[in-house]
XYZ file of C-alpha atoms in Angstrom:
698
model
C 44.565 -160.676 61.508
C 41.972 -159.238 63.863
C 42.943 -155.742 62.821
C 42.307 -156.623 59.174
C 38.814 -157.890 59.981
C 37.993 -154.648 61.761
C 39.070 -152.628 58.759
C 36.895 -154.766 56.478
C 33.883 -154.263 58.713
C 34.447 -150.504 58.697
C 34.569 -150.495 54.920
C 31.310 -152.417 54.734
C 29.566 -149.871 56.933
C 30.739 -147.013 54.771
C 27.893 -147.561 52.330
C 27.956 -147.920 48.581
C 30.486 -146.387 46.297
C 29.341 -143.248 44.473
C 27.296 -144.147 41.383
C 26.722 -147.754 42.431
C 23.951 -149.257 44.556
C 24.802 -151.394 47.576
C 25.021 -155.101 46.973
C 22.003 -157.119 47.851
C 19.468 -154.492 46.928
C 16.771 -155.123 44.388
C 16.448 -153.320 41.085
C 13.595 -151.372 42.598
C 15.769 -149.868 45.318
C 18.768 -149.334 43.117
C 16.692 -146.691 41.375
C 14.613 -145.593 44.364
C 14.613 -141.888 45.034
C 15.156 -140.614 48.579
C 12.097 -139.853 50.657
C 10.399 -136.527 50.204
C 11.896 -134.060 52.686
C 8.482 -132.845 53.718
C 8.023 -136.279 55.282
C 11.356 -136.100 57.084
C 13.001 -132.996 58.548
C 10.904 -130.385 56.766
C 11.377 -128.016 53.891
C 14.755 -126.487 53.075
C 17.449 -126.424 55.723
C 21.056 -127.471 55.710
C 21.997 -130.337 53.498
C 19.026 -129.943 51.158
C 19.525 -131.055 47.577
C 17.653 -132.540 44.629
C 16.645 -136.164 44.218
C 16.726 -137.889 40.825
C 12.963 -137.530 40.760
C 13.078 -133.792 40.823
C 11.973 -133.349 44.432
C 14.073 -131.413 46.891
C 15.474 -133.779 49.517
C 17.163 -133.456 52.862
C 20.275 -135.509 53.499
C 22.441 -135.912 56.566
C 26.032 -134.599 56.549
C 28.517 -137.173 55.338
C 31.360 -138.501 57.412
C 34.917 -137.753 56.453
C 35.278 -141.166 54.791
C 32.185 -140.606 52.628
C 29.775 -142.748 54.666
C 26.434 -141.256 55.581
C 25.991 -140.095 59.124
C 23.821 -142.020 61.513
C 20.359 -140.742 62.197
C 17.145 -139.915 60.450
C 18.923 -138.481 57.436
C 20.333 -141.835 56.339
C 18.211 -143.598 53.737
C 17.436 -147.249 53.401
C 19.318 -147.348 50.118
C 22.523 -146.269 51.944
C 22.403 -149.089 54.476
C 24.362 -152.235 53.665
C 22.525 -155.444 52.987
C 22.789 -157.948 55.817
C 23.146 -161.673 55.613
C 25.551 -164.252 54.298
C 27.617 -163.347 51.226
C 25.749 -164.113 48.026
C 22.398 -164.337 49.811
C 19.743 -162.149 48.144
C 17.595 -160.398 50.691
C 14.452 -158.335 50.304
C 15.425 -154.738 51.133
C 13.542 -152.349 53.343
C 10.843 -150.356 51.581
C 11.159 -147.278 53.815
C 12.574 -145.086 51.029
C 9.857 -145.985 48.561
C 7.154 -145.932 51.214
C 7.903 -142.262 51.820
C 6.843 -141.507 48.262
C 3.358 -142.866 48.923
C 2.645 -140.037 51.394
C 1.595 -137.236 49.105
C 2.484 -133.653 50.001
C 0.200 -130.656 49.747
C 1.959 -129.747 46.505
C 1.084 -133.142 45.053
C -2.608 -132.650 45.764
C -2.596 -129.083 44.463
C -0.842 -130.073 41.226
C -3.213 -133.000 40.662
C -6.237 -130.844 41.450
C -5.072 -128.083 39.105
C -4.541 -130.528 36.244
C -7.941 -132.140 36.848
C -9.639 -128.732 36.962
C -7.999 -127.665 33.696
C -9.129 -130.887 32.019
C -12.627 -130.511 33.454
C -13.008 -126.972 32.091
C -11.706 -128.022 28.675
C -14.016 -131.016 28.522
C -17.074 -129.066 29.694
C -16.529 -126.432 26.999
C -16.203 -129.054 24.270
C -18.603 -131.764 25.528
C -21.441 -132.964 23.311
C -24.699 -131.045 23.712
C -26.550 -133.564 21.540
C -26.277 -137.299 20.903
C -23.390 -138.218 18.611
C -23.005 -141.286 16.442
C -21.780 -144.554 17.845
C -23.058 -146.008 21.118
C -23.620 -142.593 22.704
C -27.402 -142.424 21.972
C -27.747 -145.946 23.373
C -26.136 -144.864 26.674
C -27.969 -141.525 26.786
C -31.364 -143.190 26.391
C -30.546 -145.895 28.943
C -29.250 -143.333 31.462
C -32.319 -141.143 30.998
C -34.754 -143.959 31.780
C -32.440 -146.127 33.928
C -32.468 -148.860 31.325
C -30.062 -151.492 30.067
C -27.841 -150.552 27.102
C -26.162 -153.172 24.942
C -24.372 -156.062 26.623
C -22.986 -156.335 29.222
C -25.305 -153.628 30.546
C -22.836 -151.026 31.940
C -24.699 -150.216 35.190
C -22.091 -147.706 36.460
C -22.270 -145.560 33.329
C -26.084 -145.666 33.395
C -26.423 -144.658 37.059
C -23.810 -141.880 37.001
C -25.199 -140.585 33.719
C -28.685 -140.484 35.226
C -27.356 -138.461 38.177
C -25.548 -135.885 36.049
C -28.563 -135.723 33.754
C -30.272 -133.535 36.383
C -27.843 -130.692 35.621
C -29.794 -127.722 34.163
C -29.521 -127.289 30.412
C -29.874 -129.658 27.456
C -30.450 -133.140 28.810
C -27.905 -134.720 26.492
C -25.272 -132.322 27.840
C -26.125 -133.213 31.430
C -25.995 -136.923 30.688
C -22.647 -136.515 28.910
C -21.199 -134.706 31.950
C -20.660 -138.101 33.562
C -17.949 -138.732 30.957
C -16.437 -135.304 31.642
C -16.170 -136.136 35.343
C -14.432 -139.403 34.499
C -11.960 -137.437 32.382
C -11.106 -135.084 35.234
C -10.753 -138.034 37.633
C -8.441 -139.843 35.215
C -6.172 -136.784 34.870
C -6.129 -136.393 38.664
C -5.063 -140.017 39.201
C -2.468 -139.933 36.421
C -0.840 -136.889 38.009
C -0.555 -138.681 41.338
C 0.747 -141.820 39.628
C 3.437 -139.835 37.821
C 4.404 -138.334 41.149
C 4.685 -141.755 42.786
C 6.931 -142.925 39.975
C 9.365 -140.073 40.554
C 8.215 -137.064 38.571
C 8.120 -133.559 40.033
C 4.497 -132.687 40.986
C 4.041 -130.016 38.321
C 5.866 -132.099 35.743
C 3.434 -134.952 36.483
C 0.517 -132.539 36.082
C 1.829 -131.309 32.729
C 2.270 -134.889 31.537
C -1.322 -135.729 32.476
C -2.560 -132.726 30.476
C -0.605 -133.843 27.420
C -2.483 -137.138 27.740
C -5.785 -135.267 28.160
C -5.542 -133.469 24.789
C -4.820 -136.554 22.725
C -7.681 -136.375 20.176
C -8.769 -139.979 20.702
C -8.797 -139.652 24.490
C -10.330 -136.183 24.409
C -13.259 -137.169 22.200
C -14.365 -140.061 24.408
C -14.331 -137.897 27.530
C -16.946 -135.692 25.842
C -19.713 -138.281 25.471
C -21.431 -140.798 27.703
C -20.022 -144.149 26.646
C -18.373 -147.201 28.187
C -14.834 -145.988 27.597
C -14.630 -142.915 29.890
C -15.395 -145.197 32.833
C -13.005 -147.819 31.500
C -10.168 -145.269 31.354
C -10.892 -144.002 34.865
C -10.941 -147.544 36.254
C -7.568 -148.340 34.664
C -6.105 -145.113 36.057
C -7.393 -145.956 39.549
C -6.202 -149.563 39.368
C -2.704 -148.554 38.254
C -2.456 -145.797 40.868
C -3.261 -148.115 43.760
C -1.027 -150.886 42.399
C 1.902 -148.475 42.178
C 1.184 -147.224 45.686
C 1.107 -150.769 47.000
C 4.275 -151.727 45.142
C 6.168 -148.845 46.731
C 5.014 -149.910 50.205
C 3.990 -153.599 50.122
C 3.623 -153.699 53.897
C 0.519 -151.502 53.565
C -2.181 -153.708 52.096
C -5.133 -151.370 51.688
C -3.902 -150.018 48.303
C -3.831 -153.580 46.988
C -7.401 -154.121 48.109
C -8.399 -150.763 46.597
C -6.776 -151.821 43.310
C -8.798 -155.051 43.397
C -12.046 -153.103 43.821
C -11.129 -150.704 41.006
C -10.224 -153.617 38.748
C -13.594 -155.258 39.442
C -15.388 -152.002 38.673
C -13.255 -151.822 35.541
C -14.707 -155.139 34.425
C -18.135 -153.541 34.793
C -16.983 -150.506 32.791
C -15.388 -152.547 29.997
C -14.107 -156.101 30.030
C -11.061 -155.105 27.991
C -9.305 -154.396 31.303
C -8.886 -158.161 31.704
C -5.935 -157.904 29.303
C -3.985 -156.292 32.173
C -4.126 -159.483 34.236
C -0.673 -160.806 33.113
C 0.968 -157.482 33.995
C -0.788 -157.390 37.372
C 0.320 -160.954 38.101
C 3.891 -159.868 37.341
C 3.676 -157.172 40.032
C 2.335 -159.709 42.515
C 5.172 -162.087 41.655
C 7.807 -159.423 42.345
C 6.465 -159.030 45.887
C 5.859 -162.703 46.577
C 8.390 -162.790 49.463
C 6.974 -159.794 51.268
C 3.383 -160.907 50.882
C 3.951 -164.602 51.638
C 3.292 -164.076 55.350
C -0.136 -162.562 54.716
C -2.540 -165.470 54.703
C -5.427 -165.273 52.248
C -4.060 -162.023 50.783
C -4.680 -162.904 47.159
C -7.851 -164.796 48.014
C -9.231 -161.619 49.556
C -8.115 -159.656 46.516
C -9.857 -162.028 44.109
C -12.960 -161.933 46.300
C -13.013 -158.134 46.127
C -12.623 -158.259 42.345
C -15.563 -160.626 41.982
C -17.750 -158.700 44.412
C -17.099 -155.290 42.832
C -17.620 -156.815 39.385
C -20.874 -158.680 40.000
C -22.727 -156.663 42.654
C -23.401 -153.632 40.394
C -25.299 -155.947 38.068
C -28.060 -156.269 40.638
C -29.105 -152.843 39.380
C -29.407 -154.319 35.882
C -31.863 -156.948 37.126
C -33.976 -154.242 38.756
C -33.822 -151.973 35.703
C -34.757 -154.750 33.270
C -37.822 -155.631 35.312
C -39.273 -152.206 34.491
C -39.280 -152.954 30.720
C -37.490 -149.770 29.597
C -36.960 -148.951 25.924
C -33.293 -149.888 26.224
C -33.424 -153.363 27.715
C -30.765 -155.494 26.066
C -31.317 -159.177 26.812
C -34.181 -158.291 29.177
C -32.103 -159.594 32.134
C -34.876 -159.365 34.727
C -33.607 -162.457 36.558
C -30.240 -163.910 37.520
C -30.702 -166.617 34.921
C -31.110 -164.046 32.151
C -28.387 -161.793 33.567
C -25.415 -164.095 33.104
C -25.741 -164.357 29.290
C -25.790 -160.546 29.153
C -22.624 -160.276 31.274
C -20.996 -162.804 28.962
C -22.137 -160.711 25.969
C -23.910 -163.759 24.571
C -25.521 -162.901 21.266
C -23.744 -159.553 21.117
C -20.252 -159.016 19.828
C -18.548 -156.539 17.551
C -15.202 -158.313 17.382
C -14.011 -161.823 16.657
C -10.649 -163.495 16.250
C -9.162 -164.266 12.873
C -9.938 -162.907 9.423
C -9.269 -159.472 7.994
C -12.356 -157.377 8.677
C -10.300 -154.748 10.480
C -7.321 -154.662 8.169
C -4.096 -156.620 8.361
C -2.219 -157.171 11.612
C 0.516 -154.639 10.687
C -2.193 -152.080 9.892
C -3.844 -152.596 13.260
C -0.543 -152.306 15.094
C 0.261 -149.125 13.186
C -3.153 -147.690 14.049
C -2.373 -148.314 17.710
C 1.120 -146.790 17.619
C 0.058 -143.768 15.572
C -2.881 -143.056 17.898
C -0.421 -141.653 20.468
C 0.689 -138.889 18.125
C 3.591 -136.646 19.140
C 3.151 -137.661 22.782
C 4.485 -141.070 21.767
C 7.996 -139.592 21.724
C 7.655 -138.527 25.356
C 6.282 -141.968 26.217
C 9.347 -143.643 24.722
C 11.661 -141.291 26.647
C 9.668 -141.897 29.806
C 9.883 -145.668 29.448
C 13.647 -145.406 29.043
C 13.840 -143.266 32.174
C 11.555 -145.674 34.031
C 13.639 -148.679 32.974
C 16.595 -147.106 34.758
C 14.784 -145.768 37.825
C 11.540 -147.746 38.139
C 12.275 -150.864 36.184
C 9.375 -152.806 37.670
C 6.873 -150.221 36.430
C 8.413 -150.163 32.947
C 8.090 -153.944 32.745
C 4.531 -153.760 34.097
C 3.448 -151.179 31.514
C 5.233 -152.831 28.602
C 3.832 -156.214 29.638
C 0.289 -154.851 29.541
C 0.854 -153.307 26.125
C 2.457 -156.515 24.840
C -0.644 -158.482 25.860
C -2.782 -155.988 23.974
C -0.487 -156.196 20.945
C -0.946 -159.966 20.803
C -4.721 -159.547 21.017
C -4.554 -156.817 18.388
C -2.798 -159.126 15.945
C -5.536 -161.731 16.400
C -8.441 -159.301 16.667
C -10.973 -158.867 13.908
C -14.318 -157.158 13.471
C -17.300 -157.234 11.212
C -17.151 -153.634 9.943
C -14.216 -153.102 7.605
C -15.262 -149.719 6.169
C -15.071 -148.140 9.609
C -12.205 -150.315 10.820
C -10.192 -147.626 12.588
C -13.250 -146.021 14.195
C -14.465 -149.386 15.480
C -11.066 -150.518 16.743
C -9.538 -147.278 18.052
C -11.900 -147.187 21.035
C -10.195 -150.285 22.379
C -6.839 -148.452 22.449
C -7.974 -146.084 25.172
C -7.273 -148.194 28.262
C -3.720 -148.760 27.075
C -3.289 -145.042 26.506
C -4.030 -144.673 30.208
C -1.585 -147.443 31.093
C 1.255 -145.659 29.282
C 0.209 -142.115 30.211
C 2.490 -141.812 33.296
C 5.428 -142.286 30.937
C 4.659 -138.850 29.454
C 5.466 -137.260 32.808
C 8.571 -139.419 33.136
C 9.693 -138.288 29.686
C 9.413 -134.688 30.891
C 11.264 -135.740 34.043
C 14.100 -136.982 31.849
C 14.182 -133.500 30.314
C 14.338 -131.985 33.794
C 17.322 -134.102 34.769
C 19.063 -133.384 31.476
C 18.800 -129.645 32.173
C 20.227 -130.109 35.663
C 23.087 -132.182 34.416
C 24.100 -129.965 31.503
C 23.155 -126.573 32.942
C 23.783 -126.658 36.708
C 23.012 -122.945 36.910
C 19.398 -123.763 35.955
C 19.044 -126.589 38.482
C 16.584 -124.708 40.704
C 14.421 -123.750 37.728
C 14.628 -127.085 35.944
C 11.295 -128.430 37.328
C 9.488 -125.333 36.104
C 11.190 -125.483 32.729
C 10.164 -129.131 32.284
C 6.624 -128.472 33.502
C 6.432 -125.423 31.240
C 7.584 -127.467 28.254
C 4.895 -130.064 28.995
C 2.214 -127.415 29.440
C 3.271 -125.721 26.191
C 3.059 -129.074 24.402
C -0.442 -129.633 25.813
C -1.580 -126.165 24.703
C -0.174 -126.546 21.180
C -1.488 -130.088 20.716
C -4.856 -129.080 22.134
C -5.133 -126.070 19.830
C -4.358 -128.239 16.805
C -6.870 -130.931 17.820
C -9.678 -128.609 18.974
C -11.422 -127.919 15.623
C -11.938 -131.588 14.752
C -12.315 -132.929 18.313
C -14.865 -130.639 19.970
C -18.384 -132.081 19.984
C -20.079 -128.981 21.389
C -21.692 -128.052 18.070
C -22.197 -131.513 16.617
C -25.939 -132.046 16.170
C -25.864 -134.196 13.021
C -27.157 -137.317 14.790
C -29.875 -135.382 16.624
C -31.175 -133.778 13.423
C -31.106 -137.141 11.715
C -33.076 -138.802 14.514
C -35.788 -136.156 14.253
C -35.967 -136.430 10.461
C -36.280 -140.218 10.679
C -39.268 -139.870 13.006
C -40.868 -137.139 10.895
C -40.747 -139.514 7.927
C -43.280 -141.837 9.590
C -47.054 -141.396 9.012
C -49.297 -140.484 11.937
C -49.570 -143.338 14.471
C -47.206 -145.381 12.313
C -44.818 -148.145 13.274
C -41.177 -147.455 12.362
C -39.065 -150.518 11.555
C -35.499 -149.220 11.586
C -32.073 -150.848 11.292
C -28.500 -149.644 11.648
C -26.900 -148.045 14.722
C -26.313 -144.763 12.908
C -30.061 -144.391 12.323
C -31.854 -146.488 14.951
C -30.048 -145.158 18.024
C -30.496 -141.419 17.294
C -34.188 -142.067 16.478
C -34.678 -143.948 19.759
C -33.007 -141.129 21.693
C -35.127 -138.392 20.123
C -38.280 -140.464 20.569
C -37.633 -141.493 24.187
C -35.682 -138.609 25.704
C -36.798 -135.582 23.676
C -40.356 -136.944 23.192
C -40.346 -136.363 19.421
C -43.341 -137.996 17.711
C -44.793 -139.861 20.702
C -47.500 -141.251 18.389
C -44.901 -143.392 16.604
C -43.862 -146.885 17.729
C -40.175 -147.622 17.112
C -39.085 -151.197 16.405
C -35.455 -152.180 15.762
C -35.842 -154.667 12.923
C -32.764 -156.932 13.411
C -33.677 -157.505 17.081
C -36.994 -159.118 16.112
C -34.949 -162.304 15.728
C -34.614 -162.730 19.518
C -37.532 -163.593 21.829
C -36.444 -161.214 24.632
C -36.868 -158.202 22.351
C -40.308 -159.306 21.197
C -41.272 -159.877 24.847
C -40.108 -156.364 25.699
C -42.153 -154.899 22.823
C -45.238 -156.806 23.972
C -44.844 -155.393 27.478
C -44.405 -151.829 26.232
C -46.908 -151.894 23.364
C -49.889 -154.121 24.199
C -51.751 -152.559 21.256
C -49.426 -154.356 18.804
C -50.226 -157.946 17.890
C -47.257 -160.317 17.531
C -48.231 -163.578 15.824
C -45.135 -165.424 17.082
C -42.400 -165.342 19.741
C -39.720 -164.185 17.288
C -39.100 -163.431 13.628
C -35.997 -165.519 12.962
C -35.971 -168.073 10.151
C -38.444 -170.708 11.217
C -40.469 -168.150 13.184
C -43.111 -165.663 12.139
C -42.717 -163.291 9.174
C -43.084 -159.570 8.627
C -46.096 -160.272 6.400
C -47.814 -162.070 9.254
C -46.926 -159.179 11.562
C -48.351 -156.591 9.163
C -51.460 -158.686 8.499
C -52.087 -158.974 12.242
C -52.082 -155.158 12.614
C -54.202 -153.915 9.671
C -54.988 -150.545 11.279
C -51.347 -149.518 11.617
C -49.130 -148.079 8.880
C -45.645 -149.553 8.785
C -42.618 -147.554 7.689
C -39.322 -149.294 6.894
C -35.858 -147.719 6.979
C -32.661 -149.706 6.724
C -34.015 -152.882 5.144
C -35.847 -155.948 6.423
C -32.887 -158.147 7.304
C -33.577 -160.264 10.391
C -30.857 -162.460 11.817
C -28.738 -161.867 8.723
C -31.419 -162.896 6.212
C -33.816 -160.637 4.306
C -37.491 -161.248 5.006
C -38.997 -161.720 1.538
C -42.490 -162.583 2.723
C -43.911 -159.230 1.547
C -43.431 -160.018 -2.128
C -46.750 -160.184 -3.963
C -48.729 -158.767 -1.032
C -47.082 -155.440 -0.227
C -44.769 -152.942 -1.935
C -42.669 -150.006 -0.780
C -43.693 -146.392 -1.422
C -40.937 -143.830 -0.756
C -41.700 -141.460 2.077
C -39.072 -139.228 3.645
C -35.941 -141.150 4.551
C -37.644 -144.544 4.338
C -40.601 -146.227 2.683
C -44.194 -146.907 3.678
C -45.378 -150.504 3.359
C -48.441 -150.413 1.089
C -50.803 -153.232 0.162
C -50.473 -154.407 -3.403
C -54.022 -153.426 -4.349
C -53.497 -149.759 -3.390
C -52.476 -147.653 -6.392
C -50.408 -144.498 -5.755
C -49.613 -141.721 -8.220
C -45.838 -141.363 -8.412
C -45.895 -137.603 -9.046
C -48.129 -137.135 -6.003
C -45.685 -139.221 -3.956
C -42.825 -137.040 -5.209
C -44.656 -133.829 -4.243
C -45.426 -135.177 -0.752
C -41.778 -136.099 -0.324
C -40.652 -132.668 -1.495
C -42.717 -131.105 1.301
C -41.150 -133.504 3.818
C -37.580 -132.921 2.665
C -38.066 -129.165 2.723
C -38.599 -129.494 6.477
C -35.628 -131.804 7.023
C -32.175 -130.725 8.207
C -29.771 -132.928 6.246
C -26.030 -132.566 6.861
C -23.638 -131.609 4.110
C -20.460 -133.380 3.133
C -18.472 -130.492 4.632
C -19.954 -130.834 8.120
C -19.935 -134.606 8.605
C -16.977 -136.016 10.453
C -14.805 -138.574 8.605
C -15.289 -142.325 8.742
C -12.184 -142.710 10.903
C -13.910 -141.039 13.863
C -17.658 -141.248 13.235
C -20.629 -142.957 11.607
C -21.854 -139.587 10.322
C -21.079 -140.494 6.682
C -23.743 -143.211 7.069
C -26.245 -140.512 7.988
C -25.337 -138.478 4.927
C -25.696 -141.579 2.779
C -29.186 -142.161 4.188
C -30.369 -138.793 2.878
C -28.727 -139.090 -0.541
C -29.975 -142.673 -0.973
C -33.563 -141.608 -0.230
C -33.347 -138.719 -2.701
C -31.725 -140.851 -5.385
C -34.343 -143.573 -4.866
C -37.145 -141.146 -5.678
C -35.167 -139.928 -8.671
C -34.675 -143.515 -9.893
C -38.400 -144.252 -9.723
C -39.273 -141.048 -11.553
C -36.635 -141.743 -14.199
C -37.996 -145.256 -14.701
C -41.464 -143.727 -15.202
C -40.067 -141.358 -17.834
C -40.329 -138.241 -15.662
C -36.814 -136.938 -16.425
C -37.243 -133.304 -15.280
C -38.710 -134.383 -11.933
C -36.015 -137.060 -11.552
C -33.285 -134.491 -12.240
C -34.592 -132.333 -9.381
C -34.170 -135.193 -6.897
C -30.709 -136.121 -8.116
C -29.720 -132.481 -7.779
C -31.055 -132.429 -4.206
C -28.692 -135.287 -3.393
C -25.735 -133.555 -5.050
C -26.454 -130.323 -3.184
C -25.602 -131.993 0.131
C -22.989 -134.418 -1.232
C -21.344 -133.349 -4.500
C -19.271 -136.543 -4.473
C -22.255 -138.924 -4.503
C -21.683 -141.346 -7.373
C -25.261 -142.677 -7.631
C -26.775 -139.206 -7.910
C -24.137 -138.111 -10.413
C -24.864 -141.128 -12.603
C -28.625 -140.657 -12.292
C -28.437 -136.989 -13.209
C -26.426 -137.831 -16.303
C -29.203 -140.227 -17.332
C -31.770 -137.443 -17.355
C -29.971 -135.476 -20.094
């Protein structure tokens, strides 16, 4: 009987059967790869082989009965689980912990990938403001101001620093986004390595991510989303590092700081909270003995989230041009952080298409790389199941929000919504490297003769995919030559009379005009007022502080407040020029009727007193001289509505030309009207209003 017990004990110590993990180990360690040999005995040597992750490993010689030999070569995964039968124990993390110590090759591969992305992004980065929020951020970074809520202090400060780079100022300001792109690629390479990919395979996977057109475009312009992507990449990297070695707590604290900074960059990162809580739950036994662990983590999140906003309070107190909410005190700051009074999305409705359409937009935004992501998730489910569940959980949370999400701009639905996909592109990006890793292992399994070259074949396949995808995307992704918004901003300002006041509405027009006026100092004699913002007292207060020469008869212009007529009457020596309508707080100001009328001038209209009589032909000749000096875009050079607001800019020019044609046609001046309709058709042959107007002149 005693002899039988001894035999049983010997069998237990022999380790797991080939192809099966030892009982009592967690899913994490069933798939855990052996430690990197460079952290153990050194490179090469007797007994070296290949781990499932693609790294060369060193193993100890096996005993005659198949059990691993004692000593440093034995891995944690080969040791039997101790304890009573049926009792589930938390295994040692020594095997996984070894992966958190990066080798020189890891750093070189990550640095090479980041450098390649940096060079690509520098060559294709915007040299001028581009449509969207970019002019808002450029202007705020130039003057250390406060862009739209919630203020984005990190983007503003880093943009201001890079703005000192010699060359066009817009290019220097946009370099902050380029740096975030290189940092994101660097971190994704290291994350892929931690998850089990060969270093150069991880680098190739990160480059495939880098040339996705959606990702690529937002790393070329100063915006909220480059910083949001970098913060997600940093948060995920440190979480993975902590998960592989839960006994080391500093990566968890680093992840908390990065998550808090991510909330500053873009609050969309909060959708990762359920996935992060899942990771914490999986390590609840190992972390239970650390008192106040999660309390410290939450404290770091709050501190890194809120402390950067002290800069916003300081910046707002200087009354810059960009001063959203004028948060010059803590009391005014909190509504800005909460985005009170500013939102571009809501829940419910159909402004951004149906739920299936939105989900399809998200899935299709990954392009061909989506196939590698699927393969990588399958590989991860087998080898790093916890990470696969973490990533899929984060995406599932986003999918639920995407079904419920809605926005106010349906015409540009994809362009408005696609920006919010970017953080989840980063979340899934390591799966690209794992998909290439699956290819590596398939080559080893089916072609043993190529085993030594398999990592290079997989990395080469990934690099080839990045080159091909990048070459295809380059013509319609590069922003290096895009100056449509800059030209438009200058033309808007040149439309205003000397010492005039420009009342402008619409992001596609107002933001480029503000950039050119503030940063490039175009038409310093003009005062720029964003018409819809007259509804809020903080904007009127900011205008009063910046322009004491203007008289404001009331605290705001919302219904129940003062009117545009009262504003114009209070400033009789100033000429007012309107572009984009007179809607304030969603309602048109009709107070001008009977007292003033609009006379077309350039891209907008001068506000003229009713008793002043203008000759229409003289007005047309003056406008012809203005338009001859303008630089309107053509239909061929504007980017489509799915990626840009540039079609709005084109419409602004054609609408102004057609408006002059309509007035001439109404006055019976058909030949002169035909000239203006033809001007509109010269830049946009598809313009329906100009086509119809021209037909009416025949």
